[in-house]
């Protein structure tokens, strides 16, 4: 072996295997503008969105509070169905505010110490499936790397920020700042362990995220859109 090649080989051996690419820990908050206990959890989600690039917070607004005299303009039936699926897996029923970390742990969404502890544990869960989401005109391309197991590939459209003056219901008279509000959930297709690429039209929402989710609910991979559009704060009046 030539000296230069020998040196390169020794350096590679010393460095060890290349670590798996880091990916954000996914924090899903199930919430509603009609729930008086939810604003503190939404404020915490907003802090996480501002403080940590390695956390992907997403606020899923559920529909079951809409029977009161305030209708959450961001409530999605798909968000309610998603929480019900977690309740079946994790136990504890469906409630607001509930946070689910990486599809593995559910807890009260305003419990900051518990939430940050669950995020820290999720960071130690082991290697992730690599994922990337990029924009090409009015479409997105989702790239998922090779790995083990099977999963669903989900495209999540969301708005980074909204301010809402709530006029009725439990939060009547309050102005609520809300972050990373999910506007759409779309399944792109199955993933079975081989590297794959999916393409789709841009989802509803100002930007997007990609989730690779196993059938048991665990998040195996996640990514934000590489080139998100400019976030625009809006004020919803109802």
PDB file of N, CA, C and O in Angstrom, residues 23 26 28 82 85-86 89-90 100-104 127-129 144 147-154 187 189-193 210-222:
ATOM      1  N   UNK A  23     -31.597  14.418  12.768  1.00  0.00           N
ATOM      2  CA  UNK A  23     -32.906  14.815  12.283  1.00  0.00           C
ATOM      3  C   UNK A  23     -33.667  15.442  13.438  1.00  0.00           C
ATOM      4  O   UNK A  23     -33.376  15.197  14.601  1.00  0.00           O
ATOM      5  N   UNK A  26     -39.667  15.308  16.584  1.00  0.00           N
ATOM      6  CA  UNK A  26     -40.993  15.804  16.220  1.00  0.00           C
ATOM      7  C   UNK A  26     -41.863  15.922  17.469  1.00  0.00           C
ATOM      8  O   UNK A  26     -42.049  14.950  18.203  1.00  0.00           O
ATOM      9  N   UNK A  28     -45.638  16.937  18.445  1.00  0.00           N
ATOM     10  CA  UNK A  28     -46.988  17.201  17.943  1.00  0.00           C
ATOM     11  C   UNK A  28     -47.869  17.660  19.105  1.00  0.00           C
ATOM     12  O   UNK A  28     -47.986  16.955  20.109  1.00  0.00           O
ATOM     13  N   UNK A  82     -55.808  11.657  13.746  1.00  0.00           N
ATOM     14  CA  UNK A  82     -54.419  11.353  14.115  1.00  0.00           C
ATOM     15  C   UNK A  82     -54.284  11.203  15.628  1.00  0.00           C
ATOM     16  O   UNK A  82     -53.615  10.289  16.119  1.00  0.00           O
ATOM     17  N   UNK A  85     -55.729   7.899  16.797  1.00  0.00           N
ATOM     18  CA  UNK A  85     -54.827   6.776  16.538  1.00  0.00           C
ATOM     19  C   UNK A  85     -53.750   6.699  17.610  1.00  0.00           C
ATOM     20  O   UNK A  85     -53.396   5.601  18.070  1.00  0.00           O
ATOM     21  N   UNK A  86     -53.224   7.850  18.032  1.00  0.00           N
ATOM     22  CA  UNK A  86     -52.237   7.846  19.117  1.00  0.00           C
ATOM     23  C   UNK A  86     -52.865   7.357  20.417  1.00  0.00           C
ATOM     24  O   UNK A  86     -52.235   6.612  21.181  1.00  0.00           O
ATOM     25  N   UNK A  89     -52.901   3.700  20.597  1.00  0.00           N
ATOM     26  CA  UNK A  89     -51.581   3.086  20.777  1.00  0.00           C
ATOM     27  C   UNK A  89     -51.001   3.371  22.160  1.00  0.00           C
ATOM     28  O   UNK A  89     -50.407   2.495  22.784  1.00  0.00           O
ATOM     29  N   UNK A  90     -51.135   4.624  22.597  1.00  0.00           N
ATOM     30  CA  UNK A  90     -50.444   5.064  23.806  1.00  0.00           C
ATOM     31  C   UNK A  90     -51.311   5.001  25.048  1.00  0.00           C
ATOM     32  O   UNK A  90     -50.785   5.054  26.167  1.00  0.00           O
ATOM     33  N   UNK A 100     -47.312  14.820  21.778  1.00  0.00           N
ATOM     34  CA  UNK A 100     -46.776  13.495  21.470  1.00  0.00           C
ATOM     35  C   UNK A 100     -45.390  13.694  20.863  1.00  0.00           C
ATOM     36  O   UNK A 100     -45.230  14.437  19.888  1.00  0.00           O
ATOM     37  N   UNK A 101     -44.391  13.073  21.484  1.00  0.00           N
ATOM     38  CA  UNK A 101     -43.000  13.260  21.066  1.00  0.00           C
ATOM     39  C   UNK A 101     -42.546  12.057  20.266  1.00  0.00           C
ATOM     40  O   UNK A 101     -42.548  10.923  20.770  1.00  0.00           O
ATOM     41  N   UNK A 102     -42.169  12.315  19.000  1.00  0.00           N
ATOM     42  CA  UNK A 102     -41.661  11.282  18.096  1.00  0.00           C
ATOM     43  C   UNK A 102     -42.605  10.091  17.959  1.00  0.00           C
ATOM     44  O   UNK A 102     -42.178   8.976  17.656  1.00  0.00           O
ATOM     45  N   UNK A 103     -43.891  10.305  18.200  1.00  0.00           N
ATOM     46  CA  UNK A 103     -44.866   9.235  18.073  1.00  0.00           C
ATOM     47  C   UNK A 103     -44.758   8.175  19.150  1.00  0.00           C
ATOM     48  O   UNK A 103     -45.445   7.151  19.072  1.00  0.00           O
ATOM     49  N   UNK A 104     -43.946   8.409  20.186  1.00  0.00           N
ATOM     50  CA  UNK A 104     -43.666   7.381  21.194  1.00  0.00           C
ATOM     51  C   UNK A 104     -44.206   7.715  22.574  1.00  0.00           C
ATOM     52  O   UNK A 104     -44.558   6.810  23.331  1.00  0.00           O
ATOM     53  N   UNK A 127     -30.165   5.731  15.614  1.00  0.00           N
ATOM     54  CA  UNK A 127     -30.078   6.293  14.262  1.00  0.00           C
ATOM     55  C   UNK A 127     -31.453   6.455  13.628  1.00  0.00           C
ATOM     56  O   UNK A 127     -32.385   5.704  13.909  1.00  0.00           O
ATOM     57  N   UNK A 128     -31.553   7.466  12.774  1.00  0.00           N
ATOM     58  CA  UNK A 128     -32.803   7.754  12.098  1.00  0.00           C
ATOM     59  C   UNK A 128     -32.696   7.418  10.620  1.00  0.00           C
ATOM     60  O   UNK A 128     -31.608   7.277  10.072  1.00  0.00           O
ATOM     61  N   UNK A 129     -33.840   7.309   9.977  1.00  0.00           N
ATOM     62  CA  UNK A 129     -33.880   7.181   8.527  1.00  0.00           C
ATOM     63  C   UNK A 129     -33.699   8.582   7.948  1.00  0.00           C
ATOM     64  O   UNK A 129     -34.384   9.523   8.358  1.00  0.00           O
ATOM     65  N   UNK A 144     -36.309   9.762   0.836  1.00  0.00           N
ATOM     66  CA  UNK A 144     -36.182   8.955   2.051  1.00  0.00           C
ATOM     67  C   UNK A 144     -35.080   7.934   1.815  1.00  0.00           C
ATOM     68  O   UNK A 144     -35.076   7.228   0.803  1.00  0.00           O
ATOM     69  N   UNK A 147     -33.142   1.986   5.072  1.00  0.00           N
ATOM     70  CA  UNK A 147     -33.177   1.661   6.495  1.00  0.00           C
ATOM     71  C   UNK A 147     -33.888   0.352   6.714  1.00  0.00           C
ATOM     72  O   UNK A 147     -33.994  -0.479   5.807  1.00  0.00           O
ATOM     73  N   UNK A 148     -34.379   0.174   7.913  1.00  0.00           N
ATOM     74  CA  UNK A 148     -35.042  -1.077   8.280  1.00  0.00           C
ATOM     75  C   UNK A 148     -36.506  -0.813   8.613  1.00  0.00           C
ATOM     76  O   UNK A 148     -36.852   0.221   9.160  1.00  0.00           O
ATOM     77  N   UNK A 149     -37.358  -1.764   8.280  1.00  0.00           N
ATOM     78  CA  UNK A 149     -38.762  -1.677   8.638  1.00  0.00           C
ATOM     79  C   UNK A 149     -39.611  -1.122   7.517  1.00  0.00           C
ATOM     80  O   UNK A 149     -39.175  -0.981   6.373  1.00  0.00           O
ATOM     81  N   UNK A 150     -40.856  -0.813   7.850  1.00  0.00           N
ATOM     82  CA  UNK A 150     -41.799  -0.222   6.906  1.00  0.00           C
ATOM     83  C   UNK A 150     -42.435   0.999   7.556  1.00  0.00           C
ATOM     84  O   UNK A 150     -42.488   1.113   8.787  1.00  0.00           O
ATOM     85  N   UNK A 151     -42.925   1.903   6.717  1.00  0.00           N
ATOM     86  CA  UNK A 151     -43.483   3.143   7.250  1.00  0.00           C
ATOM     87  C   UNK A 151     -44.357   3.810   6.201  1.00  0.00           C
ATOM     88  O   UNK A 151     -44.390   3.411   5.033  1.00  0.00           O
ATOM     89  N   UNK A 152     -45.082   4.836   6.642  1.00  0.00           N
ATOM     90  CA  UNK A 152     -45.814   5.719   5.751  1.00  0.00           C
ATOM     91  C   UNK A 152     -45.034   7.025   5.631  1.00  0.00           C
ATOM     92  O   UNK A 152     -44.454   7.501   6.607  1.00  0.00           O
ATOM     93  N   UNK A 153     -45.046   7.601   4.447  1.00  0.00           N
ATOM     94  CA  UNK A 153     -44.375   8.883   4.215  1.00  0.00           C
ATOM     95  C   UNK A 153     -45.453   9.956   4.147  1.00  0.00           C
ATOM     96  O   UNK A 153     -46.347   9.898   3.295  1.00  0.00           O
ATOM     97  N   UNK A 154     -45.389  10.913   5.063  1.00  0.00           N
ATOM     98  CA  UNK A 154     -46.426  11.926   5.215  1.00  0.00           C
ATOM     99  C   UNK A 154     -45.887  13.308   4.884  1.00  0.00           C
ATOM    100  O   UNK A 154     -44.802  13.684   5.337  1.00  0.00           O
ATOM    101  N   UNK A 187     -50.701  11.615   2.758  1.00  0.00           N
ATOM    102  CA  UNK A 187     -49.815  10.454   2.679  1.00  0.00           C
ATOM    103  C   UNK A 187     -49.277  10.339   1.258  1.00  0.00           C
ATOM    104  O   UNK A 187     -50.037  10.273   0.285  1.00  0.00           O
ATOM    105  N   UNK A 189     -47.094   7.858   0.275  1.00  0.00           N
ATOM    106  CA  UNK A 189     -46.963   6.466  -0.117  1.00  0.00           C
ATOM    107  C   UNK A 189     -46.238   5.667   0.945  1.00  0.00           C
ATOM    108  O   UNK A 189     -45.796   6.202   1.965  1.00  0.00           O
ATOM    109  N   UNK A 190     -46.092   4.356   0.715  1.00  0.00           N
ATOM    110  CA  UNK A 190     -45.396   3.497   1.675  1.00  0.00           C
ATOM    111  C   UNK A 190     -43.889   3.508   1.450  1.00  0.00           C
ATOM    112  O   UNK A 190     -43.410   3.750   0.339  1.00  0.00           O
ATOM    113  N   UNK A 191     -43.163   3.239   2.518  1.00  0.00           N
ATOM    114  CA  UNK A 191     -41.702   3.056   2.459  1.00  0.00           C
ATOM    115  C   UNK A 191     -41.398   1.703   3.059  1.00  0.00           C
ATOM    116  O   UNK A 191     -41.903   1.359   4.138  1.00  0.00           O
ATOM    117  N   UNK A 192     -40.573   0.899   2.377  1.00  0.00           N
ATOM    118  CA  UNK A 192     -40.340  -0.478   2.830  1.00  0.00           C
ATOM    119  C   UNK A 192     -38.869  -0.785   3.069  1.00  0.00           C
ATOM    120  O   UNK A 192     -38.460  -1.939   3.028  1.00  0.00           O
ATOM    121  N   UNK A 193     -38.083   0.248   3.334  1.00  0.00           N
ATOM    122  CA  UNK A 193     -36.678   0.034   3.676  1.00  0.00           C
ATOM    123  C   UNK A 193     -35.702   0.438   2.604  1.00  0.00           C
ATOM    124  O   UNK A 193     -34.529   0.686   2.894  1.00  0.00           O
ATOM    125  N   UNK A 210     -41.794  16.814   6.331  1.00  0.00           N
ATOM    126  CA  UNK A 210     -41.881  15.420   5.913  1.00  0.00           C
ATOM    127  C   UNK A 210     -41.731  14.530   7.138  1.00  0.00           C
ATOM    128  O   UNK A 210     -40.831  14.741   7.949  1.00  0.00           O
ATOM    129  N   UNK A 211     -42.626  13.557   7.289  1.00  0.00           N
ATOM    130  CA  UNK A 211     -42.529  12.582   8.377  1.00  0.00           C
ATOM    131  C   UNK A 211     -42.486  11.183   7.782  1.00  0.00           C
ATOM    132  O   UNK A 211     -43.265  10.858   6.882  1.00  0.00           O
ATOM    133  N   UNK A 212     -41.578  10.358   8.290  1.00  0.00           N
ATOM    134  CA  UNK A 212     -41.527   8.939   7.960  1.00  0.00           C
ATOM    135  C   UNK A 212     -41.971   8.214   9.227  1.00  0.00           C
ATOM    136  O   UNK A 212     -41.242   8.181  10.222  1.00  0.00           O
ATOM    137  N   UNK A 213     -43.188   7.650   9.194  1.00  0.00           N
ATOM    138  CA  UNK A 213     -43.811   7.144  10.414  1.00  0.00           C
ATOM    139  C   UNK A 213     -44.124   5.660  10.292  1.00  0.00           C
ATOM    140  O   UNK A 213     -44.847   5.228   9.389  1.00  0.00           O
ATOM    141  N   UNK A 214     -43.580   4.882  11.234  1.00  0.00           N
ATOM    142  CA  UNK A 214     -43.817   3.445  11.262  1.00  0.00           C
ATOM    143  C   UNK A 214     -45.277   3.152  11.609  1.00  0.00           C
ATOM    144  O   UNK A 214     -45.992   3.998  12.164  1.00  0.00           O
ATOM    145  N   UNK A 215     -45.717   1.947  11.318  1.00  0.00           N
ATOM    146  CA  UNK A 215     -47.106   1.576  11.568  1.00  0.00           C
ATOM    147  C   UNK A 215     -47.450   1.604  13.047  1.00  0.00           C
ATOM    148  O   UNK A 215     -48.622   1.772  13.416  1.00  0.00           O
ATOM    149  N   UNK A 216     -46.447   1.455  13.929  1.00  0.00           N
ATOM    150  CA  UNK A 216     -46.718   1.535  15.365  1.00  0.00           C
ATOM    151  C   UNK A 216     -46.667   2.971  15.880  1.00  0.00           C
ATOM    152  O   UNK A 216     -46.744   3.205  17.089  1.00  0.00           O
ATOM    153  N   UNK A 217     -46.553   3.937  14.988  1.00  0.00           N
ATOM    154  CA  UNK A 217     -46.591   5.343  15.373  1.00  0.00           C
ATOM    155  C   UNK A 217     -45.252   6.011  15.542  1.00  0.00           C
ATOM    156  O   UNK A 217     -45.177   7.244  15.578  1.00  0.00           O
ATOM    157  N   UNK A 218     -44.164   5.257  15.632  1.00  0.00           N
ATOM    158  CA  UNK A 218     -42.842   5.859  15.840  1.00  0.00           C
ATOM    159  C   UNK A 218     -42.423   6.675  14.623  1.00  0.00           C
ATOM    160  O   UNK A 218     -42.590   6.248  13.493  1.00  0.00           O
ATOM    161  N   UNK A 219     -41.883   7.855  14.877  1.00  0.00           N
ATOM    162  CA  UNK A 219     -41.325   8.676  13.812  1.00  0.00           C
ATOM    163  C   UNK A 219     -39.898   8.196  13.552  1.00  0.00           C
ATOM    164  O   UNK A 219     -39.033   8.266  14.427  1.00  0.00           O
ATOM    165  N   UNK A 220     -39.648   7.704  12.344  1.00  0.00           N
ATOM    166  CA  UNK A 220     -38.336   7.176  11.992  1.00  0.00           C
ATOM    167  C   UNK A 220     -37.451   8.227  11.331  1.00  0.00           C
ATOM    168  O   UNK A 220     -36.212   8.128  11.383  1.00  0.00           O
ATOM    169  N   UNK A 221     -38.063   9.203  10.690  1.00  0.00           N
ATOM    170  CA  UNK A 221     -37.316  10.244   9.999  1.00  0.00           C
ATOM    171  C   UNK A 221     -38.194  11.474   9.844  1.00  0.00           C
ATOM    172  O   UNK A 221     -39.426  11.374   9.829  1.00  0.00           O
ATOM    173  N   UNK A 222     -37.565  12.642   9.717  1.00  0.00           N
ATOM    174  CA  UNK A 222     -38.321  13.881   9.568  1.00  0.00           C
ATOM    175  C   UNK A 222     -37.429  14.928   8.934  1.00  0.00           C
ATOM    176  O   UNK A 222     -36.201  14.887   9.057  1.00  0.00           O
TER     177      UNK A 222
END
